[in-house]
Structures are given as C-alpha cells and as structure tokens.
C-alpha cells in the first residue's frame, strides 16, 4: 500500500503570543517558519510536523492541531473504537503505579479495545530483520513519520531507500482490522504530532498531552476506574521501541558501524547530517535508523518536564518487566497468527525543495546587509539560521527577512537613535527660535505703540530746542543747557527711529540682487577708524538672490558695525560669501574678545546691549534677527572668549534662501 498520509496542517502559531525570538526558526530542521506580520508563521507546505517548534517555544505560541473533539465524537458514534497506545506511555504516565490503571482509564473514556502498538513493533522488527539480512539495498527506517516526510519532501531521490514497511502504528491497526473486522475504528495515542497525518488507515491520533486533558475534562482519575490489562495480542520486546536504538534492540542487531551495518541518528542536526552523508555515499552502512526527536520519549506530544534519561530508564524498566512476565508461547503464537499480515508500505516522493539562488544574488543580499566579505560573517545564529549565507539564501527564497539579522538591526537602531537625537536637537532649536520670534513680535507691537506716541512730542522738543539754541547768543549761560537738550533729544530720536524700524518689519519687498556686489557695497559705509583689515572671500557661482535691499542693508551694516566695535585694538573682519542652488551663506567673523556664554542667549533680546551707556540702543541685533527671519533665513552665532580654546572672536552666519520668484511669499 502507498502511504501518502493525509495532507493537513498540523502546527500553527497562536496569534499575538509570538515574541519573534527566532528560537523556533533556529530549531526547525527544514526552515518551514517565516516571519509574517510580526509573527513566526508555519509554512504548511514545508512543515514535516516534527514538533520541534512546539517544544522550544517558551511562549506557547506554537500549537498543534487538536483532535480531542473528533475523538469524543467517534467514541459517541456507536462504532467500536480501539485505542492503540504507543510504547512510550510508561515515560508519560510515570505517575501511575501500574499500567493497568491507564488501560482502565482508557476503557472508562469509552474505548472498546485497548491495545499495545508494541505488538505492531514486534511484527515490524521481524520484517526489518529479514529485509536487512536478505537484501543488498541500503535502507532508511520508515517508522518516524517526520523522517518519512523529510525524505519525501527534501530528499525525494532517497524515497526508494525508505524501508518498504508499515510503521508499528499502522501494523497494529492492520492487526486490529484483521482481528475485529474492517469496521473497527482506531485511535492512536502517543508522543508524536506527525502521527496525526501519517496514514489514512488510522482514524484519529491523539497525543499523550491531549489524552491527559480528556481524562481531566471527564474527571477520570486513577482512583475512579478498575484496573484492566491490554487486549491481546500482547507485546514482547517491542516495548523498547521508543528509545533510540530501540528498533535495533528489538531486532537483536548490532549498531556498531565497524561490525554492523546500521547507523543510528536522532535529533534535528544528527538526522539531517546522516541523510546528507547517506545521499552523498559517504556512509558504507546498509541501514540508517533515524528519529527526528531524541527518541520518541522526547516527542512534542509528551507532557513537559520529563528528563530524557529518566524517561529512557522508565521504558527500559517497563520492557524488562514485560519480558520477564511474558507468556512467550502465546506471544510466539500471536506472531505466527499475524505472520501473513501484509506489512508492506510504499512511499511517494513529493518534492518541496526550493531552487538554490546563484552566487551573485546571494552576494547582493549579503552586501545589502553590510557584509562585504567573509570577515563580516558573524554566523552568530541569532537570525535563526546557522550562517549569514544560509540567511541570505532564505531571504532570496522568500523565507526570511534581513531584519532578522540582529547585528544589522542593532546598527539600524543606533542610526535611528542618532537621527532621533538630531531631530530632537533641531526641534529644541526650532522651539527656541519660535520663542524668540514671539518675544520679538510682542516687543515689536509695544515698540510701535510707544514710538508713535513719542515721535510727535519729540519732534516738537527737537524743533523748539534747536530754535532756542540758534536764537541764544554766544556766552549766554543758557546756551550750554540748550545744546544738552538738543543732543539728548537727538539721541531720543535715534532710539525712537530704531524702535520704528524694529516694528516696521512686516513685509519683504524682494528685489533681484547681485549678492557679492551688495555685500561689498555694505562695507563702504563702515567707519573704520581703527584700521581694521577687511578680508573678503567669495565662493559662489550664481550671485543672484532676491532680497529686500533696504532691510538687508540694515542687517549687513549692523553686523559689520558690531564686528568693528568689538575689535578695540584692531583686528580682522572676515566676510565670506558662499552659495549653492538653494541658499546663500554670508558670515562675518571678528577677532575681538568674543561674547560671554551668559550673554549669548540674550543677544537677540530687544534693549539688551553690552555697549557703554549711550553707545547702543540694544535694538540692532533684534532688528537683524527679525529681517533675516522675514526672508525665511537663519542666523547663527558662535563665539569664543577663552584664548586657551583657540582664537577669540565672534562669527555671525546668515543663511538666506535664494527666494526665487516662484518661492517668494509675503510672511
Ligand atoms: S519560539 Fe517562535 S513562535 Fe515562539 S515566540 Fe519565538 S519566534 Fe515566536
Ligand atoms: S513542526 Fe517541525 S518542521 Fe514544522 S514548523 Fe515546526 S519545527 Fe518546522
């Protein structure tokens, strides 16, 4: 009979429980797990139902198909139902004093017959032995359904090497069908998930975990049932079957590779290595006994918590007692009875391999992950793949994502943090600038009000004091007082003029301007009595910019005047003009004593001045700031007062957008 099994998905991810730790990806022997929407999803077509992922997921996010409801329905259907229990049961039900209690509990659940799969193992072991002794071909044992799936899907060329024998589970089912008739329904109970889809001959399959849950739901306890023995035929050495090498021990075959012809490999890496070596003719043995788990006693359907060697010891102990108490005559008679049973099984290849990508593609992906050469291959396994190269192959095959690379993700996170820090700094600067603008706007309103009110009376004072001064005679004692009044009234006028200027910056009248010419021209009005050197440098191809020339002239002359005034003992004023397609940048650097850090924060605040009383109004820099902002530009100041840190002095740098006609917009 050809065993195609039943094609149904057995392993699932419980949504939202997955923490994307990649542990299951790492443990999956066939890489059948893909990260989709932040969850490690099982790809049904690739899965061999080994259950490794279920065992390793600490979050309980990987679950297997439950058949408890279906079994309950079957038990209530009126059909005769037989439970066939895997020989690993002593490792699971070590809490029961006697196996007969378990049999009683199964009968209490509603099973009509309770049989041992170990008898099927006895039958199969005999056939294995004959096959190995009489056949020149090399074989791979076919009793582990996950291994059979692995060979059928990933090494289809080796399907011909699968032992053409039914598994103990199927053999036991055939025994029961022969004994009770084809109508009897069979439920397998064991430690394995893959058994749920191994064969259509078996009606349903439960794991030990599910069986325990059913006992609990039905409140069936050891104390509530009568003990009972298994139904015949009873098993002999088949009880040893679930531990690795169990099949060999059952057959009485030596597995030593130097003397015998058998190699045993159990567990995710070992069985894959063994199959690869077998396929590449590196093994000279005739037979591979493979188990996907570390023996069936470590299957994913066992309850958690048991230790491997303790479980093996429980199986050995049970098998020992079984053999000691075995009615050998009856056992042999039973073997005879079923000797003519057809245990032949054939398997079909279903190739699910994905083509390997070419080298060029692999390198492209590796480079996109920052891996330029072998020295960049950390092969840390954090992504779930053993090597960076395997990870790259999986990405190309659509099974993985580059984000699974932990070092790469950490590096990206660092970059994001840097960008965030930068954005946060920019945000802080913008907030500061906004605060400053608001302050200036309020000051502007206040200034405008005061200036308008003062301007007229001041005009009258200036006019009449000048008339009186002109009318006074030389030597008149009042003349000196009148001169003082005129002087102070002029000063007041300047302040009011400054206030009006400051308050007037409401709109920009853009004019096309040659910025180099314009800046050069601005320096002509500087009174340079101290013989300060002006160092002029331009690095700009396109000199055209749109600015409000009147306003911008105030900016430049204010900054130049401040720079000159900051250099009492002479020095150099360096003016630089640079530009690109978007902006022009003009900087004014003096070699003065610099602005102290505590004053730096206040320099754009109206009426703040460090000049002597009577020398400055404290409105120049706020005016500069307001005009630059009106041009949608930026102004920065850097200053050093500490000669130990480098040359002292201050640099004001203005950045102005070119404000081409299409970009001009009144603010
Ligand atoms: S083991 Fe797999 S299913 Fe479980 S949390 Fe980790 S990635 Fe998710
Ligand atoms: S059951 Fe096995 S093959 Fe399937 S996804 Fe889980 S680890 Fe992979």
Coordinates of N, CA, C and O and ligand atoms in Angstrom, one line a residue, residues 17-24 40 57 59 61-62, ligand 1:
X17 N 0.8 35.7 20.5 CA 1.7 35.2 21.6 C 3.1 35.2 21.2 O 4.0 35.1 22.0
X18 N 3.4 35.2 19.9 CA 4.7 35.1 19.4 C 5.5 36.4 19.7 O 5.0 37.5 19.4
X19 N 6.7 36.3 20.3 CA 7.6 37.4 20.6 C 8.7 37.6 19.6 O 9.6 38.3 19.8
X20 N 8.6 36.8 18.5 CA 9.6 36.9 17.4 C 11.0 36.8 17.9 O 11.9 37.6 17.6
X21 N 11.3 35.7 18.7 CA 12.6 35.5 19.2 C 13.5 34.6 18.2 O 14.7 34.5 18.5
X22 N 12.8 34.1 17.2 CA 13.5 33.2 16.2 C 14.0 31.9 16.7 O 14.7 31.1 16.1
X23 N 13.6 31.5 18.0 CA 14.1 30.2 18.5 C 13.5 29.1 17.7 O 14.2 28.1 17.3
X24 N 12.2 29.2 17.3 CA 11.6 28.1 16.5 C 12.2 28.1 15.1 O 12.4 27.0 14.6
X40 N 5.9 34.5 13.8 CA 6.6 33.4 13.2 C 5.6 32.4 12.7 O 5.2 31.5 13.5
X57 N 9.2 26.7 22.0 CA 8.6 28.0 22.2 C 8.2 28.2 23.6 O 7.2 27.6 24.1
X59 N 6.8 30.7 24.9 CA 5.6 31.5 25.0 C 4.3 30.7 24.7 O 3.2 31.3 24.7
X61 N 3.4 29.8 21.9 CA 2.8 30.4 20.6 C 2.7 29.4 19.5 O 2.0 29.6 18.6
X62 N 3.4 28.3 19.6 CA 3.3 27.2 18.6 C 2.5 26.1 19.2 O 2.7 25.6 20.3
Ligands
LIG1 S1 9.8 30.4 19.5 FE1 8.9 31.0 17.6 S2 6.7 31.1 18.0 FE2 7.7 31.1 20.0 S3 8.0 33.3 20.5 FE3 9.9 32.6 19.5 S4 9.5 33.2 17.3 FE4 7.5 33.2 18.3

